Amino acid sequence: MLHPIESRTIRPVAAAPQPAPSPSHDEDNPWHTGAACCRDEAGLFFAPSKEPTAARLAREEQAKRVCARCPVLLECREHALVQPEPYGVWGGLTAAERRVVLARRRRRDVELREAARVPAARRIAG
Ligand code: SF4
């Protein structure tokens, strides 16, 4: 999927307050229609090649500030985690931060499976 900034029409950064998005999103009303980011901010969300670390950190912080005021942050973040989207800031998380979240989810899933198996094994043994 295109990043929300690429899939929407241009909207000024300082746009008038928008109505709250519908809590349900469907084919006619996809979640990214409520995105706070806009095309003229595209450079904030994706790294140019050979970007120095200090510049990258500053750019990512700016992108995260846009995400922080976004009404569809959670939908965007979950989309980027589930795909997974390998590049750019989505839902207030960098690609590296998403990898950490995914690793934690995998660990949690393993622990939950293990926890579910242990009592079953004890019932069989007991
Ligand atoms: S959370 Fe960030 S990247 Fe996602 S739609 Fe909102 S502003 Fe854009």
Short mmCIF file of C-alpha atoms and ligand atoms in Angstrom, two decimals:
data_model
loop_
_atom_site.label_atom_id
_atom_site.label_comp_id
_atom_site.label_asym_id
_atom_site.label_seq_id
_atom_site.Cartn_x
_atom_site.Cartn_y
_atom_site.Cartn_z
CA MET A 1 0.00 0.00 0.00
CA LEU A 2 1.09 3.54 -0.63
CA HIS A 3 2.02 5.61 2.39
CA PRO A 4 -0.96 7.77 3.41
CA ILE A 5 0.87 10.83 2.12
CA GLU A 6 1.01 9.24 -1.34
CA SER A 7 -2.57 8.05 -1.45
CA ARG A 8 -4.30 11.30 -0.65
CA THR A 9 -4.85 14.63 -2.28
CA ILE A 10 -2.80 17.62 -1.17
CA ARG A 11 -3.99 19.24 2.03
CA PRO A 12 -2.30 22.17 3.73
CA VAL A 13 -0.43 21.37 6.93
CA ALA A 14 -2.24 24.08 8.86
CA ALA A 15 -5.66 23.02 7.64
CA ALA A 16 -8.73 23.94 9.61
CA PRO A 17 -9.67 21.36 12.23
CA GLN A 18 -11.12 18.31 10.55
CA PRO A 19 -14.22 16.50 11.77
CA ALA A 20 -13.47 13.40 13.75
CA PRO A 21 -13.09 10.43 11.41
CA SER A 22 -15.70 7.75 11.40
CA PRO A 23 -14.71 4.97 13.76
CA SER A 24 -15.41 2.41 11.07
CA HIS A 25 -13.46 2.37 7.85
CA ASP A 26 -14.54 0.52 4.76
CA GLU A 27 -13.84 0.41 1.03
CA ASP A 28 -15.48 3.80 0.53
CA ASN A 29 -13.85 5.30 3.60
CA PRO A 30 -10.39 3.76 4.06
CA TRP A 31 -8.50 4.65 7.22
CA HIS A 32 -5.92 6.73 5.38
CA THR A 33 -8.53 9.27 4.30
CA GLY A 34 -8.27 10.65 7.84
CA ALA A 35 -4.47 10.93 7.78
CA ALA A 36 -2.85 14.07 9.19
CA CYS A 37 0.17 13.81 6.90
CA CYS A 38 0.09 15.44 3.48
CA ARG A 39 2.10 15.25 0.30
CA ASP A 40 4.24 18.27 0.94
CA GLU A 41 5.54 16.46 4.03
CA ALA A 42 6.67 13.39 2.09
CA GLY A 43 10.31 14.20 2.74
CA LEU A 44 9.72 13.85 6.48
CA PHE A 45 8.51 10.28 6.35
CA PHE A 46 11.13 8.60 4.15
CA ALA A 47 14.91 8.87 4.30
CA PRO A 48 16.84 10.23 1.38
CA SER A 49 19.84 8.09 0.44
CA LYS A 50 22.97 8.55 2.56
CA GLU A 51 21.19 10.64 5.19
CA PRO A 52 23.48 11.49 8.14
CA THR A 53 22.32 10.07 11.47
CA ALA A 54 21.66 13.45 13.13
CA ALA A 55 19.57 14.58 10.16
CA ARG A 56 17.65 11.28 10.18
CA LEU A 57 16.86 11.57 13.88
CA ALA A 58 15.67 15.17 13.47
CA ARG A 59 13.55 14.27 10.44
CA GLU A 60 11.98 11.28 12.20
CA GLU A 61 11.11 13.42 15.22
CA GLN A 62 9.37 15.90 12.95
CA ALA A 63 7.43 13.09 11.26
CA LYS A 64 6.45 11.69 14.64
CA ARG A 65 5.10 15.09 15.66
CA VAL A 66 2.78 14.96 12.65
CA CYS A 67 1.75 11.40 13.58
CA ALA A 68 1.08 12.46 17.18
CA ARG A 69 -1.82 14.64 16.04
CA CYS A 70 -3.15 12.09 13.56
CA PRO A 71 -6.62 10.65 14.20
CA VAL A 72 -5.76 7.38 12.43
CA LEU A 73 -2.41 6.75 14.14
CA LEU A 74 -3.40 3.34 15.49
CA GLU A 75 -4.83 2.12 12.18
CA CYS A 76 -1.74 3.35 10.34
CA ARG A 77 0.63 1.73 12.85
CA GLU A 78 -1.17 -1.59 12.76
CA HIS A 79 -1.24 -1.58 8.97
CA ALA A 80 2.53 -0.98 8.87
CA LEU A 81 3.13 -3.75 11.41
CA VAL A 82 0.91 -6.31 9.70
CA GLN A 83 2.17 -5.72 6.14
CA PRO A 84 4.97 -5.20 7.25
CA GLU A 85 6.05 -1.89 5.72
CA PRO A 86 9.87 -1.96 5.62
CA TYR A 87 10.59 1.74 5.20
CA GLY A 88 9.53 5.10 6.54
CA VAL A 89 7.68 6.44 9.55
CA TRP A 90 4.18 4.98 9.88
CA GLY A 91 1.92 5.42 12.86
CA GLY A 92 4.58 7.31 14.77
CA LEU A 93 7.11 4.48 14.54
CA THR A 94 10.27 4.21 12.47
CA ALA A 95 11.07 1.00 10.62
CA ALA A 96 13.54 0.03 13.38
CA GLU A 97 10.93 0.67 16.09
CA ARG A 98 8.39 -1.46 14.20
CA ARG A 99 10.91 -4.31 14.06
CA VAL A 100 11.23 -4.10 17.87
CA VAL A 101 7.43 -4.17 18.30
CA LEU A 102 7.16 -7.17 15.97
CA ALA A 103 9.93 -9.02 17.83
CA ARG A 104 8.12 -8.37 21.14
CA ARG A 105 4.86 -9.63 19.66
CA ARG A 106 6.55 -12.81 18.42
CA ARG A 107 8.12 -13.37 21.86
CA ARG A 108 4.77 -12.76 23.58
CA ASP A 109 3.05 -15.21 21.21
CA VAL A 110 5.65 -17.87 21.96
CA GLU A 111 5.25 -17.30 25.71
CA LEU A 112 1.47 -17.49 25.46
CA ARG A 113 1.68 -20.75 23.49
CA GLU A 114 4.11 -22.14 26.06
CA ALA A 115 1.87 -21.06 28.94
CA ALA A 116 -1.12 -22.73 27.30
CA ARG A 117 0.83 -25.94 26.76
CA VAL A 118 2.23 -26.33 30.29
CA PRO A 119 -1.11 -26.75 32.11
CA ALA A 120 -2.26 -29.21 29.44
CA ALA A 121 0.92 -31.24 29.94
CA ARG A 122 0.39 -31.16 33.73
CA ARG A 123 -3.20 -32.39 33.32
CA ILE A 124 -1.97 -35.29 31.19
CA ALA A 125 0.79 -36.14 33.70
CA GLY A 126 -1.48 -35.68 36.72
S1 SF4 B 1 -0.01 8.11 11.70
FE1 SF4 B 1 1.54 9.39 10.70
S2 SF4 B 1 2.11 8.31 8.81
FE2 SF4 B 1 0.19 7.42 9.57
S3 SF4 B 1 -1.42 8.50 8.49
FE3 SF4 B 1 -1.12 9.57 10.42
S4 SF4 B 1 0.38 11.18 10.04
FE4 SF4 B 1 0.45 9.76 8.27
#
